[in-house]
mmCIF file of C-alpha atoms in Angstrom:
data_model
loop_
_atom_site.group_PDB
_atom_site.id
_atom_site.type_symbol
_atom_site.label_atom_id
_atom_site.label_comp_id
_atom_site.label_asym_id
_atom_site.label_seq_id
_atom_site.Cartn_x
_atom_site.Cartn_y
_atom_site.Cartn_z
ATOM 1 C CA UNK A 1 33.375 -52.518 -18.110
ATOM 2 C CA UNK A 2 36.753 -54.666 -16.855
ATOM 3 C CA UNK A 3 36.041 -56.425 -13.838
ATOM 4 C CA UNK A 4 38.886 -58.007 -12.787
ATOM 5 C CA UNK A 5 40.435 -56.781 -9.468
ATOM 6 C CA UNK A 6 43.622 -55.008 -9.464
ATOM 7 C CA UNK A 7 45.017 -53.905 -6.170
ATOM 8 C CA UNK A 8 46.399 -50.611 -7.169
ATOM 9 C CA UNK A 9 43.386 -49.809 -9.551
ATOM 10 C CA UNK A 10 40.636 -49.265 -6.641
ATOM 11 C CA UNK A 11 42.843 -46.974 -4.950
ATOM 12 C CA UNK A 12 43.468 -44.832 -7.807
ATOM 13 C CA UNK A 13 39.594 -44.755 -8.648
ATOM 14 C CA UNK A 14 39.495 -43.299 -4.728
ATOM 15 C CA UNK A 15 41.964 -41.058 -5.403
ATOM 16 C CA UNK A 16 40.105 -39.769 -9.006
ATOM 17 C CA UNK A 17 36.850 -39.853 -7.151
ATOM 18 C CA UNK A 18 38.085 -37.412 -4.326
ATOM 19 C CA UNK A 19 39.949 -35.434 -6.884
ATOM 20 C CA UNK A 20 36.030 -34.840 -9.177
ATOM 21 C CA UNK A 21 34.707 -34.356 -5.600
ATOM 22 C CA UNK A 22 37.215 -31.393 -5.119
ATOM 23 C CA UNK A 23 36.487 -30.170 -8.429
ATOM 24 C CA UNK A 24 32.845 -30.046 -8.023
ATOM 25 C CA UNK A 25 33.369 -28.337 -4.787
ATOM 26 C CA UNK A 26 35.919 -25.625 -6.165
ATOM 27 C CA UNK A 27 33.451 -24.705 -8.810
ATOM 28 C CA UNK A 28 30.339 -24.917 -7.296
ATOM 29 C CA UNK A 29 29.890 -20.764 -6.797
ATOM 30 C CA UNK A 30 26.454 -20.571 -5.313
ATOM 31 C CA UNK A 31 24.383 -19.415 -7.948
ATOM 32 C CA UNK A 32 22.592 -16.174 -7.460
ATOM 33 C CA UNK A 33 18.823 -16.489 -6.766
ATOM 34 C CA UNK A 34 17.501 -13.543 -7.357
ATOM 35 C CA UNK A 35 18.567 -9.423 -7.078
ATOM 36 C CA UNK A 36 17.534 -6.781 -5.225
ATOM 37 C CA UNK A 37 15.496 -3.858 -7.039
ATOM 38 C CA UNK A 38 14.177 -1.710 -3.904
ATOM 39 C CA UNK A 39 15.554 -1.552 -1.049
ATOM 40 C CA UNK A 40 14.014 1.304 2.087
ATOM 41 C CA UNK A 41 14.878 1.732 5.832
ATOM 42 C CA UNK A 42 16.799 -1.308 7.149
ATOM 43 C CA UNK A 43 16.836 -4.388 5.403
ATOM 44 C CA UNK A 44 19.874 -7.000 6.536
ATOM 45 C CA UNK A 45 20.867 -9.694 4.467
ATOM 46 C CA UNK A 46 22.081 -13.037 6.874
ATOM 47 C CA UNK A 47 24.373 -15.004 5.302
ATOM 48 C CA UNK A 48 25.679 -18.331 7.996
ATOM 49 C CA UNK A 49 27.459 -16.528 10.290
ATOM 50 C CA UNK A 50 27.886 -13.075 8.502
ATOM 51 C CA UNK A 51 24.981 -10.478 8.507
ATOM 52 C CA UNK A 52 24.985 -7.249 5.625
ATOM 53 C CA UNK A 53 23.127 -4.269 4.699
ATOM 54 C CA UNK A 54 20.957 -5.152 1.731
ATOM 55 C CA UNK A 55 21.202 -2.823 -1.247
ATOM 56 C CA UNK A 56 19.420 -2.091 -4.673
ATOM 57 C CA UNK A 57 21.526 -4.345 -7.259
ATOM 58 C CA UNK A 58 22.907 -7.031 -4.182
ATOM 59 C CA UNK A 59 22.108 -10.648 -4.883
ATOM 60 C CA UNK A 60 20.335 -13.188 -2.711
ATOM 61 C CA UNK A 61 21.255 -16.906 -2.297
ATOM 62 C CA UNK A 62 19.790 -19.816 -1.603
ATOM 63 C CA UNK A 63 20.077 -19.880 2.453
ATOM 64 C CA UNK A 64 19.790 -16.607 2.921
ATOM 65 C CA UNK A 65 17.547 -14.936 5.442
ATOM 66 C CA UNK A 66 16.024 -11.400 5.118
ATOM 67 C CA UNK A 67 15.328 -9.210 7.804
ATOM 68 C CA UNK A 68 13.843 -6.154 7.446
ATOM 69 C CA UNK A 69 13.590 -3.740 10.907
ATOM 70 C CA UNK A 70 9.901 -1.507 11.760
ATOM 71 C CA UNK A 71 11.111 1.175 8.947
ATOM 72 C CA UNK A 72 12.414 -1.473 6.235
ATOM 73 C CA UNK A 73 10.733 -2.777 3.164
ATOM 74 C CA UNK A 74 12.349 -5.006 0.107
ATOM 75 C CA UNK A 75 11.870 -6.108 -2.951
ATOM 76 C CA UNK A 76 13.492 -8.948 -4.865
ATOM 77 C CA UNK A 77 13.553 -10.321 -8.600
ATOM 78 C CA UNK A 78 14.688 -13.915 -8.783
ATOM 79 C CA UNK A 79 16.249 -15.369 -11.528
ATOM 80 C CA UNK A 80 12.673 -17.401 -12.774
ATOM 81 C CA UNK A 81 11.499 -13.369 -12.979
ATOM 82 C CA UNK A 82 8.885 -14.108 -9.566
ATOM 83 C CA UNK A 83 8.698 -10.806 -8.124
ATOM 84 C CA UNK A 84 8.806 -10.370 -3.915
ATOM 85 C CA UNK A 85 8.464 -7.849 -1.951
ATOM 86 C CA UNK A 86 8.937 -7.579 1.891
ATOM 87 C CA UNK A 87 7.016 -4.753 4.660
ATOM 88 C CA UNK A 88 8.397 -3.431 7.752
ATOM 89 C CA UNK A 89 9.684 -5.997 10.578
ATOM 90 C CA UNK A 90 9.262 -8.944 8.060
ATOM 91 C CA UNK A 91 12.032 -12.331 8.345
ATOM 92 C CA UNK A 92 12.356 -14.742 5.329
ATOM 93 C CA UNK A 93 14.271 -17.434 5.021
ATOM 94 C CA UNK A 94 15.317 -18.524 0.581
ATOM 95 C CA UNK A 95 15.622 -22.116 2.106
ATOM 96 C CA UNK A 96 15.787 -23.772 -1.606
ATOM 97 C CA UNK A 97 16.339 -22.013 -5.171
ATOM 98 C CA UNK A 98 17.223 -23.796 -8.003
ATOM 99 C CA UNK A 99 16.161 -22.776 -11.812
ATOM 100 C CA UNK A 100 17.126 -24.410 -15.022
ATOM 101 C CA UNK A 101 16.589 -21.942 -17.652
ATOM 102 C CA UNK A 102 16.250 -24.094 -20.619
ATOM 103 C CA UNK A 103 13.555 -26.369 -19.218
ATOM 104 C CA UNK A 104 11.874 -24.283 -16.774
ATOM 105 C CA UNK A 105 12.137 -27.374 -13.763
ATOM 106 C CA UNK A 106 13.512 -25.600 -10.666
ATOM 107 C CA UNK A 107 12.657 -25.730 -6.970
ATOM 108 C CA UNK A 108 11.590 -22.677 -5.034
ATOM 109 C CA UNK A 109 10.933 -22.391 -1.134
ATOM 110 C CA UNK A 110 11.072 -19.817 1.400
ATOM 111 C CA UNK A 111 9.886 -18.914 4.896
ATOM 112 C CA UNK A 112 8.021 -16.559 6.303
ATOM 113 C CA UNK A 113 8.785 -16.324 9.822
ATOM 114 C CA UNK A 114 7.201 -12.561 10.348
ATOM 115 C CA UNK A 115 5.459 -10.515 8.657
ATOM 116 C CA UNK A 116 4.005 -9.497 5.310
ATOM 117 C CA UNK A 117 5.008 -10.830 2.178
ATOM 118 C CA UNK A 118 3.732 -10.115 -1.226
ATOM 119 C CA UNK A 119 4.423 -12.486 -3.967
ATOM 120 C CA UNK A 120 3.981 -12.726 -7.942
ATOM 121 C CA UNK A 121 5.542 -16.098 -9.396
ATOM 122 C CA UNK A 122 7.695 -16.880 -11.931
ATOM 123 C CA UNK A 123 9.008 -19.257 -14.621
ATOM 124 C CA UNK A 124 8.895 -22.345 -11.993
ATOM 125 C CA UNK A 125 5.821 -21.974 -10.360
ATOM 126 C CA UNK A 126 4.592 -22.034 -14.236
ATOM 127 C CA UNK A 127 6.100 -24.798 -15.416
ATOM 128 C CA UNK A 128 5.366 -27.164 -12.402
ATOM 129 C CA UNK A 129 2.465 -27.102 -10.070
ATOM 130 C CA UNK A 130 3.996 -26.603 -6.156
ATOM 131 C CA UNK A 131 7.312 -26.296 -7.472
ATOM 132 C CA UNK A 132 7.101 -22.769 -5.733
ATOM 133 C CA UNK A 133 6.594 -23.462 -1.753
ATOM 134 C CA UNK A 134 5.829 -20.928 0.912
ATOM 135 C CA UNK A 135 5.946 -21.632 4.805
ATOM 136 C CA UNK A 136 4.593 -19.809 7.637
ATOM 137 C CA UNK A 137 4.340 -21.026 11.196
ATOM 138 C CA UNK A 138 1.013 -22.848 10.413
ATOM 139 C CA UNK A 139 0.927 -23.482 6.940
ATOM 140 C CA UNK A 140 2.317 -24.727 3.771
ATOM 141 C CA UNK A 141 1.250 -22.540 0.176
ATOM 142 C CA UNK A 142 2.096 -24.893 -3.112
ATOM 143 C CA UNK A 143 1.791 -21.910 -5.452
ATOM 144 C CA UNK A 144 0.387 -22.406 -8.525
ATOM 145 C CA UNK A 145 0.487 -19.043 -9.619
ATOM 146 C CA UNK A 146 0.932 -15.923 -9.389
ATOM 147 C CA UNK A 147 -0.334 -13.040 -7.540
ATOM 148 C CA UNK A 148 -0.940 -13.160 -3.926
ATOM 149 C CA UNK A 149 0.200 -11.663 -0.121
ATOM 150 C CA UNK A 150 0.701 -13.561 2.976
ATOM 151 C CA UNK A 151 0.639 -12.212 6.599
ATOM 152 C CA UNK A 152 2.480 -14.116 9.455
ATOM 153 C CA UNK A 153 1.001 -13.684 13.238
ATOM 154 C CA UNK A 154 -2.331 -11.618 11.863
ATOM 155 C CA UNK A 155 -5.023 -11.264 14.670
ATOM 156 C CA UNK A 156 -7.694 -13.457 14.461
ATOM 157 C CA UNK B 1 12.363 -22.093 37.371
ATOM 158 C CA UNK B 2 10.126 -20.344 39.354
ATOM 159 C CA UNK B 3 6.122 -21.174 38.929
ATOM 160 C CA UNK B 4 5.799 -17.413 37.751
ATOM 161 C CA UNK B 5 8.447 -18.106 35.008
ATOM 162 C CA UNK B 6 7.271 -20.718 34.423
ATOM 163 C CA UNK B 7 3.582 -19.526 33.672
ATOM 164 C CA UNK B 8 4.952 -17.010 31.656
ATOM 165 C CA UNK B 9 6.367 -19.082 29.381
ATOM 166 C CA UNK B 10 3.180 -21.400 29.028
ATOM 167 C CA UNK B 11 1.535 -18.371 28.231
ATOM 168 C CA UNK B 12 3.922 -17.122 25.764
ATOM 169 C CA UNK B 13 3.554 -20.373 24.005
ATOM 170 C CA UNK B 14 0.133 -20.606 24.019
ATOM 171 C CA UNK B 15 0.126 -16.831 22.111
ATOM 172 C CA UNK B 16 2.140 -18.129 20.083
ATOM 173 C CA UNK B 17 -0.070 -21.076 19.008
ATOM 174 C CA UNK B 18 -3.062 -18.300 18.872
ATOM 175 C CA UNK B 19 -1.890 -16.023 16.531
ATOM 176 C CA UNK B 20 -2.856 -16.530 12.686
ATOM 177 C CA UNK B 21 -1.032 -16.840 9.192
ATOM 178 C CA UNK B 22 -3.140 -15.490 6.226
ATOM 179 C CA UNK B 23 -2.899 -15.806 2.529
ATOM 180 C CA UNK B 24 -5.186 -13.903 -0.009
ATOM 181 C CA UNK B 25 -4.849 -14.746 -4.008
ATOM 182 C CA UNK B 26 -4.792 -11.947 -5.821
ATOM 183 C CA UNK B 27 -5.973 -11.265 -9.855
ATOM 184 C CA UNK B 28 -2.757 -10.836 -11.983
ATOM 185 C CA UNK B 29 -2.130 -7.917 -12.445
ATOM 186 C CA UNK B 30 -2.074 -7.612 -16.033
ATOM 187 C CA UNK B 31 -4.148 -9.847 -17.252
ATOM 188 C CA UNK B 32 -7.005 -10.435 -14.205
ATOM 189 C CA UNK B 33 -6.177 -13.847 -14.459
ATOM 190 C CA UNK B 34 -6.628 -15.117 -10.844
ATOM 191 C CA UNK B 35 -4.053 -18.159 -10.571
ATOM 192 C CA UNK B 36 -4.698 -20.840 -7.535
ATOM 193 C CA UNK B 37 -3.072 -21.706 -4.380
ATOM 194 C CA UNK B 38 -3.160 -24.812 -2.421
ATOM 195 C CA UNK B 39 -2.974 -24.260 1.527
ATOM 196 C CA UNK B 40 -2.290 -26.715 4.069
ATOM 197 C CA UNK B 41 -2.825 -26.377 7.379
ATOM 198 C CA UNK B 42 -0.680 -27.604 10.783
ATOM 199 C CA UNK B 43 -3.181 -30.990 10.938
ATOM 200 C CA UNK B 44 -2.906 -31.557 7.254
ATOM 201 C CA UNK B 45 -6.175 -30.411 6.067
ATOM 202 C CA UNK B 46 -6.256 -28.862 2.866
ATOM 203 C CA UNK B 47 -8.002 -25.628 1.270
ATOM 204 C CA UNK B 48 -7.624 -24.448 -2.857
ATOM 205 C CA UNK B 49 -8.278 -20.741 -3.309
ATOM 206 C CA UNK B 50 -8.978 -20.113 -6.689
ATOM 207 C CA UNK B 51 -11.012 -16.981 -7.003
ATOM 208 C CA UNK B 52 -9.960 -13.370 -6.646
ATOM 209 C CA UNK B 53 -9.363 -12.609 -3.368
ATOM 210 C CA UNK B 54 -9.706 -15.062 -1.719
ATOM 211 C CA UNK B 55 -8.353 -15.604 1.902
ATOM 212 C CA UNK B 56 -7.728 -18.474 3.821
ATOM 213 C CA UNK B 57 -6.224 -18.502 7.254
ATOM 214 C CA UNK B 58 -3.993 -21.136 9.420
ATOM 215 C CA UNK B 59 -3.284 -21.293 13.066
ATOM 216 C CA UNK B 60 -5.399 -23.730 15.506
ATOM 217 C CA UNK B 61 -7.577 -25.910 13.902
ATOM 218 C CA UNK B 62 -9.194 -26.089 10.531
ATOM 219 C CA UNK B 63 -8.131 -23.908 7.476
ATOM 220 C CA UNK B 64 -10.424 -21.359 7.242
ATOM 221 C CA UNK B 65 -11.547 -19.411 4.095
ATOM 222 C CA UNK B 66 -13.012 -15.659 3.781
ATOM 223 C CA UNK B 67 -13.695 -13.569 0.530
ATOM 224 C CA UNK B 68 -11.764 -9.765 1.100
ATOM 225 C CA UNK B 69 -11.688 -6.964 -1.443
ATOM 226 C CA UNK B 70 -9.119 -4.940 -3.435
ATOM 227 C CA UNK B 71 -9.565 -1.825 -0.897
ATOM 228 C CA UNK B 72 -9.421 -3.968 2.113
ATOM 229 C CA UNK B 73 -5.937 -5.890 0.389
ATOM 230 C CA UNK B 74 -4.712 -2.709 -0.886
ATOM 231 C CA UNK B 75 -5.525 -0.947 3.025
ATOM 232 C CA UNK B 76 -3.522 -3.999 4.737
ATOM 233 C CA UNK B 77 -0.938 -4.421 2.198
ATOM 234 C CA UNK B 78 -0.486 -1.894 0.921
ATOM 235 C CA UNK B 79 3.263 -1.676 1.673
ATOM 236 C CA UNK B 80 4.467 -4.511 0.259
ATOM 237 C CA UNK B 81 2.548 -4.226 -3.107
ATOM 238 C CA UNK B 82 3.868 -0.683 -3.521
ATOM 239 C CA UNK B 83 7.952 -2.386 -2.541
ATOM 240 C CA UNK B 84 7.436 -5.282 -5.641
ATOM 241 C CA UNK B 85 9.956 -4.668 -7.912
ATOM 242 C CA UNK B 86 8.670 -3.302 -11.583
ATOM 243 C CA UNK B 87 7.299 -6.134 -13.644
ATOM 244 C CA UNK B 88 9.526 -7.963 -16.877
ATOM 245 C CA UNK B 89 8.365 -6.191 -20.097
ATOM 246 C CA UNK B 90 8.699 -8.504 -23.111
ATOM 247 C CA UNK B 91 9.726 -7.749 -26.335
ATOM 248 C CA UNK B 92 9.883 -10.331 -29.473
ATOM 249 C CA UNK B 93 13.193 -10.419 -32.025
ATOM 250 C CA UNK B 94 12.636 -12.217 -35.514
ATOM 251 C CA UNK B 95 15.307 -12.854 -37.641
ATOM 252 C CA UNK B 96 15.511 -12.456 -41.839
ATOM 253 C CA UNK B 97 16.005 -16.229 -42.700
ATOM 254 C CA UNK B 98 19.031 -18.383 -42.649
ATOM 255 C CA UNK B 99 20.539 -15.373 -40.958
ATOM 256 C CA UNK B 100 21.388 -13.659 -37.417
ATOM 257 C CA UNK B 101 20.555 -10.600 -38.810
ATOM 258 C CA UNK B 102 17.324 -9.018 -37.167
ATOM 259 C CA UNK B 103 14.584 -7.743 -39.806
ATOM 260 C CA UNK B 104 13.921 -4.172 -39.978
ATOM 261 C CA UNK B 105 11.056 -4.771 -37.347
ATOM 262 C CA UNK B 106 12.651 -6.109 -35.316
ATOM 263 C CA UNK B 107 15.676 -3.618 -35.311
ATOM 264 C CA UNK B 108 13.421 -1.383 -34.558
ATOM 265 C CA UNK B 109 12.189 -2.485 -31.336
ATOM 266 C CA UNK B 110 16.035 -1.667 -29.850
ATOM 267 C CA UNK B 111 15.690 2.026 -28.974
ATOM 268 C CA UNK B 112 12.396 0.533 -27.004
ATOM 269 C CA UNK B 113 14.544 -2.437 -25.246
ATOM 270 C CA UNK B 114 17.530 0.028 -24.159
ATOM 271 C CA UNK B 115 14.719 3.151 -23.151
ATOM 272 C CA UNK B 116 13.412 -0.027 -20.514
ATOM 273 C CA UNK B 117 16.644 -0.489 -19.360
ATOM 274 C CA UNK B 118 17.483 3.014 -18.552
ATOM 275 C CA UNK B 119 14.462 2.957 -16.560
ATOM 276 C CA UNK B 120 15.006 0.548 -13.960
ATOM 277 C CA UNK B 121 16.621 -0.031 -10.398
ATOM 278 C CA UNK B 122 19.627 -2.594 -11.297
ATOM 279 C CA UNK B 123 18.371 -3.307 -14.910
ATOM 280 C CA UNK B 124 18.698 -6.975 -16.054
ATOM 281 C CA UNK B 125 18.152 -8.323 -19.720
ATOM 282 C CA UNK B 126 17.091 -12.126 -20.490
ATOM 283 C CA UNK B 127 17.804 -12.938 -23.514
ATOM 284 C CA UNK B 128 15.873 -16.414 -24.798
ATOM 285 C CA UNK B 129 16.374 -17.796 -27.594
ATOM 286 C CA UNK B 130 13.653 -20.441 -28.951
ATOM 287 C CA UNK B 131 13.648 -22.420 -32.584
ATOM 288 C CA UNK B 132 10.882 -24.049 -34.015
ATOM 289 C CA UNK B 133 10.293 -28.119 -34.244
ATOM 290 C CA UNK B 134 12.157 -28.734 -37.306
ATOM 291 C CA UNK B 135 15.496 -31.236 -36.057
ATOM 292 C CA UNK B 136 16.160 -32.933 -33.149
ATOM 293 C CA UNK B 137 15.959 -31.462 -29.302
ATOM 294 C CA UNK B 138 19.634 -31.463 -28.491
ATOM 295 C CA UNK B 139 19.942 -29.331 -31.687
ATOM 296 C CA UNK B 140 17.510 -26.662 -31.111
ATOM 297 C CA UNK B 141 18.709 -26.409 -27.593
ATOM 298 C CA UNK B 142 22.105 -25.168 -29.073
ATOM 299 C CA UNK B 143 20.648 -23.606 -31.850
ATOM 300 C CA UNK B 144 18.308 -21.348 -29.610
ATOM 301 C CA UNK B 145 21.305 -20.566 -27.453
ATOM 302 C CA UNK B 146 23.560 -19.833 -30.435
ATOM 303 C CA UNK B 147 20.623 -17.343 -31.597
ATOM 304 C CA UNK B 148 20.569 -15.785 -28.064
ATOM 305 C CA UNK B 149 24.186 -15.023 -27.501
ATOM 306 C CA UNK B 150 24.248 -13.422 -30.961
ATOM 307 C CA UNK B 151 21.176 -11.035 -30.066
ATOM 308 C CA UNK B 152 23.559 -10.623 -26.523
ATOM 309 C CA UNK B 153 26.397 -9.385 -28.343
ATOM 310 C CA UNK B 154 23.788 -7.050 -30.391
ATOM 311 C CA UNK B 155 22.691 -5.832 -27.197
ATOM 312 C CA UNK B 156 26.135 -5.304 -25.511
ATOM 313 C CA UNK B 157 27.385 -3.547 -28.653
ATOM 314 C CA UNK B 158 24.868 -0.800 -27.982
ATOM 315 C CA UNK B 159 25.605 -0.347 -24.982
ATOM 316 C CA UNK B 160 23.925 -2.850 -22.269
ATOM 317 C CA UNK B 161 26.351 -4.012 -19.430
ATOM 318 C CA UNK B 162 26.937 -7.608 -20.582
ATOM 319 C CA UNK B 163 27.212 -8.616 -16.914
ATOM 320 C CA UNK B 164 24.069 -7.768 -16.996
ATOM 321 C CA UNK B 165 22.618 -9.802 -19.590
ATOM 322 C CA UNK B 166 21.898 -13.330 -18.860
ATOM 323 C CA UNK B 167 21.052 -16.098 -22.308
ATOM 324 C CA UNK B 168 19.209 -19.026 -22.088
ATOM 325 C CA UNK B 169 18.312 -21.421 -24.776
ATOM 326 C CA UNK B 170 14.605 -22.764 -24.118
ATOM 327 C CA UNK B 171 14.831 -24.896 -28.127
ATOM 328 C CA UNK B 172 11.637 -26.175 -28.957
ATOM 329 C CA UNK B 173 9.640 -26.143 -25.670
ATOM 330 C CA UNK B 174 7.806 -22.727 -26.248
ATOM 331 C CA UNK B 175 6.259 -22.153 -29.360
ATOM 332 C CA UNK B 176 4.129 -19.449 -29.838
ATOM 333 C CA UNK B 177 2.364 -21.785 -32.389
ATOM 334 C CA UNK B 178 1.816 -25.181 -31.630
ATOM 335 C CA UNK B 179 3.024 -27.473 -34.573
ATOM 336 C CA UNK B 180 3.978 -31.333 -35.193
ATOM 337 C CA UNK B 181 7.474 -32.252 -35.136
ATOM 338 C CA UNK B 182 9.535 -31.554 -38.108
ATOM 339 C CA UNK B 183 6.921 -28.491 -39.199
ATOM 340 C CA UNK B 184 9.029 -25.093 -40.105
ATOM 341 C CA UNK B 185 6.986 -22.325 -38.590
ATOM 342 C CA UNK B 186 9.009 -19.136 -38.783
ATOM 343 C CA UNK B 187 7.006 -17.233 -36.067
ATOM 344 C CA UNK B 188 8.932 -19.711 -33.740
ATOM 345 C CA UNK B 189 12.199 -19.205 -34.675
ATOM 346 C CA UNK B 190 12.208 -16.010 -31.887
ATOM 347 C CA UNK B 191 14.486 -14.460 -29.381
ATOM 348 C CA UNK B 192 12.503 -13.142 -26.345
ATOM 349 C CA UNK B 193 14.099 -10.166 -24.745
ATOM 350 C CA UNK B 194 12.770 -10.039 -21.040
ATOM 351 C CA UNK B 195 13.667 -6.556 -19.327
ATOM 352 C CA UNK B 196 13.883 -6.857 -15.666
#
C-alpha cells in the first residue's frame, strides 16, 4: 500500500470510514433469535425501554428479557432449533445470540433470574462445547447438550 | 435509616444469599442419550453431571450433587416440559444426478413435509443444503446453498410461506458418510428439510 502522506487523503479515509460505519449501522437489523411457538397466561416481552405482550409466531432478540406473571408459561424455538420453555413467574434475560448457519459457531447465553426453565439445545451447543451458557444467581451451566431444567431460588 | 430498616434489609439479603439454584440433566428425549453439563458455582468450584438425572445445586458454598427421578422431574417440572415447543422433524431430499430435480423418493416425502407444517404453532422450514467432498470448500458452500434455495422454491411453489422458510448452505462439513477429500459419495450430496 502507498505510504506517502497527503494532507487531503487522511481526511477523506475519515470521511469513507464514518460513511462504512453508517452503513454497517443502517443495515445491521437485529437478527431474530429465536420465535415463539406457545405462548399461555401473561408472558411480556422487554425490549430497552418498551415492554409487549408475547404471542405465538413473535420473535425474540438478543437483549431481550422474558417475563412471564403466576398464570404465564412460554416456549421458544431459536434459530440453532434449541427448544425453551418458561413456567409461571419465570424472568430471562437472551443476553447474547449469535448463529452462523453454515458453520454451526455461534454464541448463546441467557439468564435466569426466576424461576423454572426447561431447556433442549441446539445446533451451537453441538458444534462447540459451552458455546451455550446459562446463568442463575449462583451459578454458571456451559451446556454441552441437550436436555435439562433449571430452577432459580428452590428451597434447600 | 432506622435500625429496624435497616435489619430488614440485612435480612432480606441474607434470604437472598440462602435460597438455591438447581439444574437436573435430563435423557434426550428421543434417543436416551443423556448429554453433560458443566456447573460452576459462586466460589468457582466446579461439578460435571453426566448421567440421567442428575442434579446439582448452587447457592452458599460448595456445588452440591443429588441423583432425582423422572416422576420426581416430571412432578416439579412438569410445567415447563409440557410449554417446550414441538421438536424439529427431519426429513432427507436426494437429487437424480447432475440435476435439481428430486428422485421419485424423494418427491415423495413432500405430502409428509407440508402435513408437518400444517401441524404446528408458527411453522418454520430449514432448508440445508450439504454436498459431498469432491472440490474445494468455498465451492460446496455455494453449491449446497444453490441446492437449498432450489428445494426452497420447490417448497414455496406448493404452497409453504417463503417468509417462512429459512436456507442455509452447511457444504462439506456434515456428511452422513465420512470420506477423504475429493471422494464422490452421492448419499452426501443431500438437502435436509428441518420442520420446526
Amino acid at each position: 500500500m502507498n505510504q506517502r502522506k497527503q494532507p487531503g487523503h487522511s481526511v477523506f479515509r475519515y470521511f469513507l470510514l464514518g460513511a462504512v460505519f453508517a452503513a454497517f449501522c443502517a443495515s445491521a437489523d437485529p437478527e431474530v433469535a429465536g420465535i415463539f411457538k406457545s405462548v399461555e397466561g401473561s408472558v411480556t416481552i422487554t425490549r430497552g425501554s418498551s415492554s409487549l405482550p408475547a404471542q405465538v409466531g413473535l420473535p425474540v432478540y438478543q437483549a431481550d428479557r422474558v417475563i412471564t406473571g403466576p398464570d404465564g408459561r412460554a416456549g421458544i424455538t431459536f434459530e440453532d432449533s434449541a427448544l425453551l420453555s418458561l413456567g409461571p413467574s419465570a424472568n430471562l434475560s437472551i443476553d447474547r445470540f449469535a448463529f452462523d448457519t453454515t458453520t454451526h459457531d455461534g454464541a448463546f447465553e441467557i439468564t435466569l433470574a426466576k424461576g423454572k426453565l426447561a431447556v433442549v439445545s441446539g445446533k451451537i451447543a453441538k458444534h462447540q462445547q459451552d458455546a451455550m451458557k446459562v446463568r442463575t444467581p449462583s451459578s454458571i451451566l456451559g451446556v454441552r447438550g441437550t436436555e435439562f431444567v433449571v430452577e432459580v431460588g428452590g428451597s434447600q | 435509616m432506622s435500625t429496624r430498616l435497616g435489619c430488614a434489609v440485612l435480612l432480606v439479603t441474607l434470604a437472598g444469599c440462602a435460597t438455591t439454584d438447581r439444574v437436573i440433566l435430563l435423557p434426550d428425549d428421543n434417543t436416551g442419550k443423556v448429554g453433560k453439563i458443566n456447573v460452576v458455582g459462586r466460589d468457582g468450584d466446579e461439578l460435571l453431571l453426566d448421567s440421567a438425572y442428575g442434579e446439582a445445586r448452587t447457592g452458599t458454598g460448595k456445588v452440591r450433587s443429588d441423583t432425582l427421578d423422572s416422576d420426581a422431574v416430571r412432578k416439579e417440572f412438569g410445567k415447563e416440559l409440557a410449554a417446550l415447543p414441538p421438536r424439529p422433524k427431519s426429513f432427507l431430499l436426494y437429487f437424480i444426478t447432475d440435476s435439481d430435480e428430486l428422485t421419485p423418493e424423494s418427491r415423495a416425502l413432500l405430502p409428509a413435509i407440508l402435513d408437518e407444517v400444517g401441524k404446528r404453532p408458527a411453522p418454520e422450514v430449514v432448508v440445508t443444503g450439504h454436498t459431498d467432498r469432491v472440490g474445494s470448500v468455498e465451492h460446496n458452500d455455494k453449491l449446497s446453498l444453490a441446492r437449498a434455495e432450489a428445494v426452497r422454491d420447490q417448497l414455496a411453489a406448493l404452497g409453504i410461506d417463503k417468509a417462512h422458510i429459512l436456507v442455509a448452505g452447511r457444504g462439506e462439513r456434515e456428511p452422513l458418510v465420512p470420506t477423504d477429500d475429493d471422494v464422490a459419495e452421492p448419499k452426501n450430496r443431500r438437502v435436509e428439510i428441518e420442520v420446526r
